[in-house]
Amino acid sequence: MSNKMWGGRFETGPDAIMEEINASIGFDYRFAAQDIAGSKAHVSMLAKTGILTEADAQAISAGLDQVKAEIEAGTFTFSRELEDIHMNVESRLAKLLGPNAGRLHTARSRNDQVALDFRLWVRDAIDQIDSQIKDLQKALAERAKQHADAVMPGFTHLQSAQPVTFGHHLLAYVEMLARDRGRLSDARDRLNECPLGAAALAGTSFPIDRNMTAAALGFDRPTANSLDSVSDRDFVLETLSAASICAVHLSRLAEEFVLWTTPQFGFVRLSDKFTTGSSIMPQKRNPDAAELVRGKTGRVIGGLNGLLIVMKGLPLAYSKDMQEDKEGTFDALHTLSLCLAAMAGMVRDMTPDTQRMKAAAGAGFATATDLADWLVRTLKMPFRDAHHVTGSLVKLASDRNIGLEALSLADMQTVEPRITAEVFDVLGVEKSVESRTSYGGTAPSNVRQQADTWLKRLG
Ligand code: ARG
């Protein structure tokens, strides 16, 4: 039997393989709520503009409510023969109302319908991801405040560079996540135009009111070009780009957890809730959740790459290739949501070992810059000369296998006779971080203030 929705000129139904490759109901059933909300807005507009009678519109609207209730109750049977969510809903409506149900599809097409459903779905997903990112920011800012003065090594090239505070390090991620939220919010602003009424690609001859449907569905305005309306998936691409960047941020933090929880670093202990053991090595505590956050980043970026490749060769307007826009997006955004939740859990539960961090902070001549700065400030040396003198002092200490602060004043004076005992004031790691009060610097006083500002902002 040919398809009831579009099979007027067809004599036979599709091959089984055709049905399998063509159907999207296996995944676009997720659009049920959006699809019905869109149909309800459409039908009430059709009545207001006199395109349908009030009576027909009301019957259709009530029928849609019933379909919605059946789906929510789990009593609705989705059928692959009916291809997608749009035709599954409409076909059930026809069973409930008879031929009058067919009036719902006046002045629209599945092309603007799916564009609408997907926009509504992505808009909700953005809102959910945003609140999860905010929660992670809060967790990080709370821990940052708590450890505003915990000294740890700061790294460049993963070599000890200068001491920083653990709080400062955590707040760096709060900043990154703030940019992620900004990008999502920009994407949401551009997304928020309603494609409904573009119909198949050219608009319609019916006197529809697109402003009315746009407003009813919470959009700022209708989309301006019907061809663009049905062929645009920028709103997904932008969201997936922002999601990918966010996933990369989570992956970097995850990598730090992996490093910090090794016995070699020993900076952080993750709770039992977020670690696993080894079935053969009893001593192991593996940071699986962090590793998985790092690994799952590949899937999020894969979702973005996949859709960019689907879209790159498509002429205007709709092509069925675009049905491939959904699964990767669902997976990517679900994955990001899971990673955000796992990361917030790890951050809230972790126990930093501030003693070990502090001990490591002094290793590798991490206060050499403080020494050079002292020479500049006290002896008025040009920084380049001070750098050179400090290099000689580091060599001296390194040859003797001791830290800079363990050199005697006499030893130091063999390199630069004008050095005085005051120099020892800047050689401790705590003094070092306390002195870095420049705006955005790592001083505990700064970190405390920044953490407070964030906590207030995050509410
Ligand atoms: N299931 C389709 C999709 O996801 C809906 C739009 C179908 N449009 C069409 N002209 N066949 O893209």
Tab-separated table of C-alpha atoms and ligand atoms in Angstrom:
chain	number	residue	atom	x	y	z
A	1	MET	CA	0.000	0.000	0.000
A	2	SER	CA	1.306	3.449	-0.796
A	3	ASN	CA	1.837	6.071	1.912
A	4	LYS	CA	-1.391	7.750	2.967
A	5	MET	CA	0.250	11.093	3.618
A	6	TRP	CA	2.048	11.528	0.326
A	7	GLY	CA	1.353	8.429	-1.759
A	8	GLY	CA	-1.361	9.746	-4.104
A	9	ARG	CA	0.696	9.095	-7.208
A	10	PHE	CA	2.404	5.954	-5.937
A	11	GLU	CA	1.261	2.441	-6.749
A	12	THR	CA	3.303	0.413	-4.292
A	13	GLY	CA	4.773	1.006	-0.875
A	14	PRO	CA	8.498	1.339	-0.221
A	15	ASP	CA	11.012	-1.480	-0.146
A	16	ALA	CA	11.829	-2.621	3.389
A	17	ILE	CA	15.306	-1.142	3.097
A	18	MET	CA	13.856	2.118	1.809
A	19	GLU	CA	11.617	2.240	4.838
A	20	GLU	CA	14.559	1.629	7.123
A	21	ILE	CA	16.845	4.229	5.603
A	22	ASN	CA	14.033	6.770	5.297
A	23	ALA	CA	12.494	6.615	8.754
A	24	SER	CA	13.500	9.066	11.469
A	25	ILE	CA	10.879	8.162	14.063
A	26	GLY	CA	13.487	6.080	15.919
A	27	PHE	CA	15.060	9.334	17.070
A	28	ASP	CA	12.771	12.263	16.222
A	29	TYR	CA	10.115	10.907	18.593
A	30	ARG	CA	11.978	13.217	20.962
A	31	PHE	CA	10.315	16.130	19.164
A	32	ALA	CA	6.806	15.044	20.158
A	33	ALA	CA	6.214	17.895	22.619
A	34	GLN	CA	7.695	20.518	20.283
A	35	ASP	CA	5.785	19.152	17.291
A	36	ILE	CA	2.458	19.331	19.079
A	37	ALA	CA	3.135	22.783	20.524
A	38	GLY	CA	3.989	24.003	17.001
A	39	SER	CA	0.834	22.454	15.559
A	40	LYS	CA	-1.325	24.026	18.235
A	41	ALA	CA	0.130	27.477	17.571
A	42	HIS	CA	-0.339	26.918	13.822
A	43	VAL	CA	-3.940	25.806	14.062
A	44	SER	CA	-4.977	28.620	16.345
A	45	MET	CA	-3.407	31.091	13.907
A	46	LEU	CA	-5.275	29.406	11.028
A	47	ALA	CA	-8.526	30.051	12.905
A	48	LYS	CA	-7.672	33.656	13.852
A	49	THR	CA	-6.875	34.480	10.234
A	50	GLY	CA	-10.089	32.835	9.029
A	51	ILE	CA	-8.260	30.138	7.051
A	52	LEU	CA	-9.977	27.448	9.182
A	53	THR	CA	-13.286	27.642	11.011
A	54	GLU	CA	-13.175	28.030	14.779
A	55	ALA	CA	-14.935	24.681	15.130
A	56	ASP	CA	-12.390	22.792	13.017
A	57	ALA	CA	-9.503	24.464	14.778
A	58	GLN	CA	-10.871	23.677	18.194
A	59	ALA	CA	-11.439	20.037	17.319
A	60	ILE	CA	-7.902	19.765	15.972
A	61	SER	CA	-6.449	21.457	19.036
A	62	ALA	CA	-8.334	19.131	21.382
A	63	GLY	CA	-7.228	16.154	19.289
A	64	LEU	CA	-3.605	17.307	19.582
A	65	ASP	CA	-4.001	17.497	23.352
A	66	GLN	CA	-5.196	13.940	23.362
A	67	VAL	CA	-2.288	12.743	21.219
A	68	LYS	CA	0.048	14.529	23.609
A	69	ALA	CA	-1.567	12.833	26.595
A	70	GLU	CA	-1.256	9.430	24.918
A	71	ILE	CA	2.438	10.010	24.212
A	72	GLU	CA	3.063	11.150	27.772
A	73	ALA	CA	1.185	8.161	29.151
A	74	GLY	CA	3.226	5.804	26.989
A	75	THR	CA	0.147	4.392	25.263
A	76	PHE	CA	0.948	5.878	21.842
A	77	THR	CA	2.270	3.448	19.218
A	78	PHE	CA	4.976	4.949	17.064
A	79	SER	CA	5.095	3.451	13.612
A	80	ARG	CA	8.108	3.286	11.325
A	81	GLU	CA	5.856	3.114	8.296
A	82	LEU	CA	4.809	6.654	9.127
A	83	GLU	CA	8.438	7.764	8.856
A	84	ASP	CA	8.692	10.542	11.372
A	85	ILE	CA	7.150	12.285	14.357
A	86	HIS	CA	5.199	14.712	12.181
A	87	MET	CA	3.320	11.998	10.333
A	88	ASN	CA	2.926	9.813	13.396
A	89	VAL	CA	1.151	12.634	15.204
A	90	GLU	CA	-0.926	13.630	12.198
A	91	SER	CA	-1.965	10.093	11.430
A	92	ARG	CA	-3.174	9.539	14.986
A	93	LEU	CA	-5.070	12.817	14.758
A	94	ALA	CA	-6.765	11.552	11.600
A	95	LYS	CA	-7.820	8.399	13.432
A	96	LEU	CA	-9.310	10.537	16.196
A	97	LEU	CA	-10.992	13.209	14.072
A	98	GLY	CA	-11.445	11.779	10.622
A	99	PRO	CA	-10.664	13.731	7.423
A	100	ASN	CA	-10.956	17.142	9.108
A	101	ALA	CA	-7.630	16.429	10.821
A	102	GLY	CA	-6.029	16.930	7.409
A	103	ARG	CA	-6.824	20.658	7.589
A	104	LEU	CA	-4.007	21.089	10.127
A	105	HIS	CA	-1.400	20.820	7.386
A	106	THR	CA	-2.815	23.831	5.501
A	107	ALA	CA	-0.109	26.421	4.742
A	108	ARG	CA	2.773	24.422	6.145
A	109	SER	CA	5.103	21.583	5.232
A	110	ARG	CA	7.186	19.087	7.101
A	111	ASN	CA	10.141	21.206	6.067
A	112	ASP	CA	9.178	24.222	8.149
A	113	GLN	CA	7.701	21.893	10.757
A	114	VAL	CA	10.959	20.054	11.394
A	115	ALA	CA	12.945	23.298	11.325
A	116	LEU	CA	10.596	24.619	14.001
A	117	ASP	CA	10.683	21.481	16.144
A	118	PHE	CA	14.458	21.370	16.083
A	119	ARG	CA	14.780	25.053	17.009
A	120	LEU	CA	12.444	24.560	19.938
A	121	TRP	CA	14.342	21.466	21.038
A	122	VAL	CA	17.777	23.106	20.768
A	123	ARG	CA	16.493	26.177	22.614
A	124	ASP	CA	15.472	24.000	25.573
A	125	ALA	CA	18.763	22.102	25.417
A	126	ILE	CA	20.713	25.384	25.535
A	127	ASP	CA	18.782	26.453	28.633
A	128	GLN	CA	19.480	23.171	30.362
A	129	ILE	CA	23.188	23.125	29.494
A	130	ASP	CA	23.469	26.734	30.622
A	131	SER	CA	22.090	25.943	34.054
A	132	GLN	CA	24.472	22.996	34.372
A	133	ILE	CA	27.478	25.118	33.407
A	134	LYS	CA	26.378	27.650	35.986
A	135	ASP	CA	26.218	24.929	38.618
A	136	LEU	CA	29.766	23.826	37.787
A	137	GLN	CA	30.942	27.440	37.988
A	138	LYS	CA	29.419	27.663	41.432
A	139	ALA	CA	31.129	24.483	42.582
A	140	LEU	CA	34.469	25.783	41.306
A	141	ALA	CA	34.046	29.234	42.845
A	142	GLU	CA	33.138	27.713	46.219
A	143	ARG	CA	36.250	25.543	46.217
A	144	ALA	CA	38.328	28.496	44.996
A	145	LYS	CA	37.186	30.607	47.912
A	146	GLN	CA	37.986	27.794	50.311
A	147	HIS	CA	41.509	27.418	48.866
A	148	ALA	CA	42.226	31.032	47.993
A	149	ASP	CA	45.621	30.872	49.696
A	150	ALA	CA	46.653	27.265	49.029
A	151	VAL	CA	49.961	27.578	47.199
A	152	MET	CA	50.633	25.232	44.320
A	153	PRO	CA	53.109	25.200	41.458
A	154	GLY	CA	51.981	27.064	38.372
A	155	PHE	CA	53.231	25.502	35.173
A	156	THR	CA	54.253	26.524	31.710
A	157	HIS	CA	55.319	23.700	29.378
A	158	LEU	CA	54.214	21.532	32.344
A	159	GLN	CA	57.451	22.639	34.010
A	160	SER	CA	57.269	24.435	37.369
A	161	ALA	CA	57.096	28.113	36.498
A	162	GLN	CA	55.876	30.324	39.353
A	163	PRO	CA	53.845	29.560	42.447
A	164	VAL	CA	50.116	30.237	42.116
A	165	THR	CA	47.177	29.466	44.353
A	166	PHE	CA	44.823	26.560	43.896
A	167	GLY	CA	41.898	28.976	44.123
A	168	HIS	CA	43.327	31.036	41.292
A	169	HIS	CA	43.717	27.911	39.177
A	170	LEU	CA	40.088	26.900	39.750
A	171	LEU	CA	38.825	30.395	38.969
A	172	ALA	CA	40.530	30.187	35.573
A	173	TYR	CA	37.953	27.519	34.715
A	174	VAL	CA	35.124	29.695	36.017
A	175	GLU	CA	36.189	32.314	33.453
A	176	MET	CA	36.315	29.755	30.627
A	177	LEU	CA	32.866	28.491	31.518
A	178	ALA	CA	31.541	32.051	31.572
A	179	ARG	CA	32.643	32.444	27.960
A	180	ASP	CA	30.947	29.136	27.131
A	181	ARG	CA	27.719	30.498	28.549
A	182	GLY	CA	28.170	33.693	26.576
A	183	ARG	CA	28.573	31.730	23.355
A	184	LEU	CA	25.474	29.641	24.091
A	185	SER	CA	23.501	32.752	24.867
A	186	ASP	CA	24.606	34.375	21.578
A	187	ALA	CA	23.573	31.219	19.732
A	188	ARG	CA	20.214	31.290	21.491
A	189	ASP	CA	19.616	34.913	20.494
A	190	ARG	CA	20.240	34.174	16.817
A	191	LEU	CA	18.248	30.931	17.009
A	192	ASN	CA	15.185	32.665	18.338
A	193	GLU	CA	13.375	33.320	15.060
A	194	CYS	CA	10.427	31.219	13.973
A	195	PRO	CA	10.606	29.325	10.652
A	196	LEU	CA	6.966	28.194	10.762
A	197	GLY	CA	5.049	29.429	7.736
A	198	ALA	CA	7.979	29.169	5.338
A	199	ALA	CA	6.088	26.046	4.233
A	200	ALA	CA	7.987	23.766	1.834
A	201	LEU	CA	10.406	26.467	0.661
A	202	ALA	CA	8.551	29.345	-0.995
A	203	GLY	CA	6.055	30.548	1.596
A	204	THR	CA	2.329	30.184	1.051
A	205	SER	CA	-0.572	31.875	-0.721
A	206	PHE	CA	-2.766	31.592	2.389
A	207	PRO	CA	-3.046	34.802	4.430
A	208	ILE	CA	-1.152	33.420	7.433
A	209	ASP	CA	0.112	35.565	10.298
A	210	ARG	CA	3.668	34.508	11.019
A	211	ASN	CA	4.088	37.096	13.752
A	212	MET	CA	1.284	35.439	15.645
A	213	THR	CA	2.819	31.954	15.604
A	214	ALA	CA	6.281	33.342	16.340
A	215	ALA	CA	4.997	35.140	19.439
A	216	ALA	CA	2.933	32.175	20.610
A	217	LEU	CA	6.013	29.959	20.549
A	218	GLY	CA	8.254	32.421	22.379
A	219	PHE	CA	10.272	33.581	19.367
A	220	ASP	CA	11.409	37.168	18.892
A	221	ARG	CA	10.198	37.321	15.284
A	222	PRO	CA	9.593	35.143	12.217
A	223	THR	CA	12.529	34.239	9.973
A	224	ALA	CA	12.761	36.586	6.995
A	225	ASN	CA	13.481	34.327	4.022
A	226	SER	CA	11.485	31.173	3.389
A	227	LEU	CA	14.313	29.386	1.568
A	228	ASP	CA	16.729	30.096	4.369
A	229	SER	CA	14.139	29.116	6.976
A	230	VAL	CA	13.914	25.506	5.820
A	231	SER	CA	17.550	24.995	4.872
A	232	ASP	CA	19.290	26.682	7.792
A	233	ARG	CA	20.882	24.601	10.514
A	234	ASP	CA	23.261	27.294	11.754
A	235	PHE	CA	21.442	27.286	15.062
A	236	VAL	CA	22.539	23.685	15.596
A	237	LEU	CA	26.061	24.274	14.324
A	238	GLU	CA	26.544	27.281	16.580
A	239	THR	CA	25.221	25.400	19.571
A	240	LEU	CA	27.444	22.418	18.834
A	241	SER	CA	30.448	24.729	18.380
A	242	ALA	CA	29.818	26.303	21.764
A	243	ALA	CA	29.243	22.824	23.202
A	244	SER	CA	32.496	21.575	21.692
A	245	ILE	CA	34.514	24.439	23.147
A	246	CYS	CA	32.887	23.809	26.513
A	247	ALA	CA	33.697	20.097	26.232
A	248	VAL	CA	37.316	21.008	25.487
A	249	HIS	CA	37.402	23.086	28.671
A	250	LEU	CA	36.012	20.181	30.667
A	251	SER	CA	38.552	17.908	29.032
A	252	ARG	CA	41.417	20.154	30.091
A	253	LEU	CA	40.205	20.192	33.687
A	254	ALA	CA	39.706	16.421	33.496
A	255	GLU	CA	43.297	16.055	32.314
A	256	GLU	CA	44.463	18.121	35.293
A	257	PHE	CA	42.549	15.790	37.615
A	258	VAL	CA	44.192	12.813	35.964
A	259	LEU	CA	47.615	14.371	36.565
A	260	TRP	CA	46.885	15.709	40.044
A	261	THR	CA	45.561	12.380	41.320
A	262	THR	CA	48.680	10.400	40.345
A	263	PRO	CA	50.843	9.395	43.312
A	264	GLN	CA	53.629	11.401	41.621
A	265	PHE	CA	51.689	14.673	41.827
A	266	GLY	CA	49.385	13.785	44.702
A	267	PHE	CA	47.750	17.236	44.695
A	268	VAL	CA	44.156	16.036	44.794
A	269	ARG	CA	42.246	13.016	45.976
A	270	LEU	CA	38.964	12.304	44.204
A	271	SER	CA	36.228	10.780	46.327
A	272	ASP	CA	35.310	7.096	46.183
A	273	LYS	CA	32.172	8.186	44.355
A	274	PHE	CA	34.181	9.319	41.362
A	275	THR	CA	36.987	6.756	41.217
A	276	THR	CA	37.213	3.064	40.482
A	277	GLY	CA	39.551	0.300	41.575
A	278	SER	CA	41.505	-2.223	39.560
A	279	SER	CA	40.494	-5.871	39.601
A	280	ILE	CA	44.141	-6.962	39.760
A	281	MET	CA	46.067	-4.134	41.446
A	282	PRO	CA	44.573	-3.506	44.892
A	283	GLN	CA	46.407	-0.217	45.424
A	284	LYS	CA	44.835	1.512	42.414
A	285	ARG	CA	42.377	4.412	42.476
A	286	ASN	CA	41.614	5.241	38.893
A	287	PRO	CA	40.123	8.612	37.928
A	288	ASP	CA	37.713	7.026	35.423
A	289	ALA	CA	35.133	9.798	35.549
A	290	ALA	CA	37.788	12.364	34.635
A	291	GLU	CA	39.168	10.131	31.895
A	292	LEU	CA	35.687	9.652	30.470
A	293	VAL	CA	34.992	13.389	30.474
A	294	ARG	CA	38.251	13.788	28.560
A	295	GLY	CA	37.335	10.951	26.193
A	296	LYS	CA	33.736	11.940	25.585
A	297	THR	CA	34.897	15.297	24.283
A	298	GLY	CA	35.578	13.404	21.078
A	299	ARG	CA	31.901	12.593	20.734
A	300	VAL	CA	30.812	16.177	21.231
A	301	ILE	CA	33.264	17.451	18.631
A	302	GLY	CA	32.225	14.513	16.436
A	303	GLY	CA	28.644	15.778	16.519
A	304	LEU	CA	29.786	19.187	15.282
A	305	ASN	CA	32.056	17.732	12.595
A	306	GLY	CA	29.362	15.338	11.438
A	307	LEU	CA	26.804	18.063	10.883
A	308	LEU	CA	29.267	20.452	9.231
A	309	ILE	CA	30.006	17.689	6.742
A	310	VAL	CA	26.308	16.912	6.188
A	311	MET	CA	25.606	20.558	5.383
A	312	LYS	CA	28.626	21.511	3.320
A	313	GLY	CA	27.421	20.480	-0.122
A	314	LEU	CA	23.682	21.054	0.143
A	315	PRO	CA	22.014	23.326	-2.403
A	316	LEU	CA	18.981	25.298	-1.224
A	317	ALA	CA	16.519	24.442	0.099
A	318	TYR	CA	15.643	21.261	2.082
A	319	SER	CA	17.343	17.977	1.210
A	320	LYS	CA	16.773	14.713	3.004
A	321	ASP	CA	20.438	14.717	4.015
A	322	MET	CA	19.276	17.154	6.675
A	323	GLN	CA	17.474	14.388	8.504
A	324	GLU	CA	21.022	13.412	9.560
A	325	ASP	CA	21.175	16.576	11.685
A	326	LYS	CA	19.513	15.029	14.714
A	327	GLU	CA	21.185	11.923	16.140
A	328	GLY	CA	24.672	13.434	16.424
A	329	THR	CA	23.193	16.537	18.040
A	330	PHE	CA	21.165	14.582	20.578
A	331	ASP	CA	24.215	12.514	21.424
A	332	ALA	CA	26.586	15.482	21.659
A	333	LEU	CA	24.344	17.544	23.913
A	334	HIS	CA	23.390	14.595	26.094
A	335	THR	CA	27.089	13.751	26.424
A	336	LEU	CA	28.006	17.304	27.378
A	337	SER	CA	25.252	17.353	29.976
A	338	LEU	CA	26.553	14.123	31.504
A	339	CYS	CA	30.126	15.446	31.545
A	340	LEU	CA	29.038	18.676	33.239
A	341	ALA	CA	27.239	16.720	35.948
A	342	ALA	CA	30.225	14.418	36.502
A	343	MET	CA	32.622	17.335	36.655
A	344	ALA	CA	30.503	19.228	39.175
A	345	GLY	CA	30.407	16.082	41.328
A	346	MET	CA	34.173	15.637	41.185
A	347	VAL	CA	34.842	19.282	42.025
A	348	ARG	CA	32.478	19.249	45.010
A	349	ASP	CA	33.919	15.978	46.370
A	350	MET	CA	37.648	16.367	45.777
A	351	THR	CA	40.127	16.739	48.630
A	352	PRO	CA	43.162	18.828	47.770
A	353	ASP	CA	46.415	17.947	49.595
A	354	THR	CA	47.559	21.487	50.250
A	355	GLN	CA	50.758	20.375	52.028
A	356	ARG	CA	51.949	18.468	48.987
A	357	MET	CA	50.982	21.303	46.691
A	358	LYS	CA	52.958	23.754	48.766
A	359	ALA	CA	56.016	21.511	48.910
A	360	ALA	CA	55.877	21.070	45.141
A	361	ALA	CA	55.410	24.808	44.654
A	362	GLY	CA	58.909	25.470	45.961
A	363	ALA	CA	60.541	22.883	43.729
A	364	GLY	CA	62.241	23.815	40.476
A	365	PHE	CA	63.396	27.280	41.621
A	366	ALA	CA	59.860	28.549	41.232
A	367	THR	CA	60.649	31.831	42.999
A	368	ALA	CA	63.478	32.759	40.609
A	369	THR	CA	61.292	35.472	39.050
A	370	ASP	CA	60.655	36.919	42.511
A	371	LEU	CA	64.407	37.085	43.046
A	372	ALA	CA	64.926	38.832	39.703
A	373	ASP	CA	62.097	41.281	40.519
A	374	TRP	CA	63.772	42.000	43.893
A	375	LEU	CA	67.039	42.853	42.123
A	376	VAL	CA	65.141	45.222	39.835
A	377	ARG	CA	63.208	46.852	42.658
A	378	THR	CA	65.945	47.078	45.288
A	379	LEU	CA	69.138	47.388	43.292
A	380	LYS	CA	67.489	49.223	40.365
A	381	MET	CA	68.952	46.684	37.930
A	382	PRO	CA	67.505	46.519	34.414
A	383	PHE	CA	65.293	43.375	34.272
A	384	ARG	CA	67.502	41.687	31.653
A	385	ASP	CA	70.590	41.994	33.911
A	386	ALA	CA	68.593	40.813	36.915
A	387	HIS	CA	67.459	37.809	34.850
A	388	HIS	CA	71.105	36.996	34.127
A	389	VAL	CA	72.226	37.337	37.765
A	390	THR	CA	69.322	35.185	38.903
A	391	GLY	CA	70.250	32.571	36.308
A	392	SER	CA	73.742	32.358	37.849
A	393	LEU	CA	72.228	31.989	41.336
A	394	VAL	CA	69.923	29.222	40.117
A	395	LYS	CA	72.927	27.449	38.626
A	396	LEU	CA	74.790	27.732	41.914
A	397	ALA	CA	71.862	26.289	43.869
A	398	SER	CA	71.256	23.611	41.247
A	399	ASP	CA	74.937	22.528	41.314
A	400	ARG	CA	74.642	22.120	45.075
A	401	ASN	CA	71.276	20.428	44.787
A	402	ILE	CA	69.546	22.926	47.095
A	403	GLY	CA	66.750	25.454	46.762
A	404	LEU	CA	67.372	29.176	46.180
A	405	GLU	CA	66.322	30.010	49.733
A	406	ALA	CA	68.989	27.584	51.078
A	407	LEU	CA	71.876	29.541	49.509
A	408	SER	CA	73.760	31.598	52.089
A	409	LEU	CA	74.009	35.362	51.751
A	410	ALA	CA	77.771	35.003	51.246
A	411	ASP	CA	77.177	32.572	48.372
A	412	MET	CA	74.755	34.998	46.784
A	413	GLN	CA	77.184	37.866	47.149
A	414	THR	CA	79.809	35.974	45.153
A	415	VAL	CA	77.439	36.469	42.204
A	416	GLU	CA	76.154	39.960	43.074
A	417	PRO	CA	77.875	41.719	46.018
A	418	ARG	CA	75.023	44.254	46.532
A	419	ILE	CA	72.498	41.578	47.556
A	420	THR	CA	71.339	41.969	51.187
A	421	ALA	CA	69.620	39.620	53.657
A	422	GLU	CA	66.211	41.185	52.766
A	423	VAL	CA	66.257	39.077	49.627
A	424	PHE	CA	65.172	36.041	51.685
A	425	ASP	CA	61.819	37.757	52.256
A	426	VAL	CA	60.801	37.100	48.643
A	427	LEU	CA	62.146	33.585	48.282
A	428	GLY	CA	59.286	31.783	50.061
A	429	VAL	CA	56.399	30.557	47.927
A	430	GLU	CA	53.801	32.211	50.147
A	431	LYS	CA	55.539	35.590	49.883
A	432	SER	CA	55.696	35.053	46.163
A	433	VAL	CA	51.946	34.580	45.685
A	434	GLU	CA	51.075	37.307	48.199
A	435	SER	CA	53.099	39.788	46.182
A	436	ARG	CA	51.212	39.132	42.923
A	437	THR	CA	48.472	41.658	43.559
A	438	SER	CA	48.298	43.069	40.022
A	439	TYR	CA	44.760	42.958	38.597
A	440	GLY	CA	43.981	39.333	37.731
A	441	GLY	CA	47.100	38.121	39.561
A	442	THR	CA	47.309	35.115	41.863
A	443	ALA	CA	47.521	36.867	45.285
A	444	PRO	CA	45.155	35.256	47.826
A	445	SER	CA	43.534	38.653	48.460
A	446	ASN	CA	42.667	38.896	44.735
A	447	VAL	CA	41.435	35.320	44.610
A	448	ARG	CA	39.179	35.790	47.613
A	449	GLN	CA	37.691	38.899	46.070
A	450	GLN	CA	37.176	37.261	42.664
A	451	ALA	CA	35.605	34.174	44.208
A	452	ASP	CA	33.205	36.381	46.176
A	453	THR	CA	32.322	38.378	43.088
A	454	TRP	CA	31.590	35.180	41.175
A	455	LEU	CA	29.564	33.638	43.981
A	456	LYS	CA	27.453	36.765	44.213
A	457	ARG	CA	26.988	36.880	40.442
A	458	LEU	CA	26.060	33.202	40.261
A	459	GLY	CA	23.517	33.614	43.038
B	1	ARG	N1	11.898	13.558	8.935
B	1	ARG	C1	12.286	14.693	8.167
B	1	ARG	C2	13.579	15.275	8.732
B	1	ARG	O1	13.919	14.957	9.788
B	1	ARG	C3	11.213	15.721	8.173
B	1	ARG	C4	11.178	16.583	6.981
B	1	ARG	C5	10.816	15.781	5.780
B	1	ARG	N2	10.647	16.594	4.648
B	1	ARG	C6	10.510	16.089	3.425
B	1	ARG	N3	10.381	16.914	2.445
B	1	ARG	N4	10.568	14.787	3.201
B	1	ARG	O2	14.255	16.053	8.083
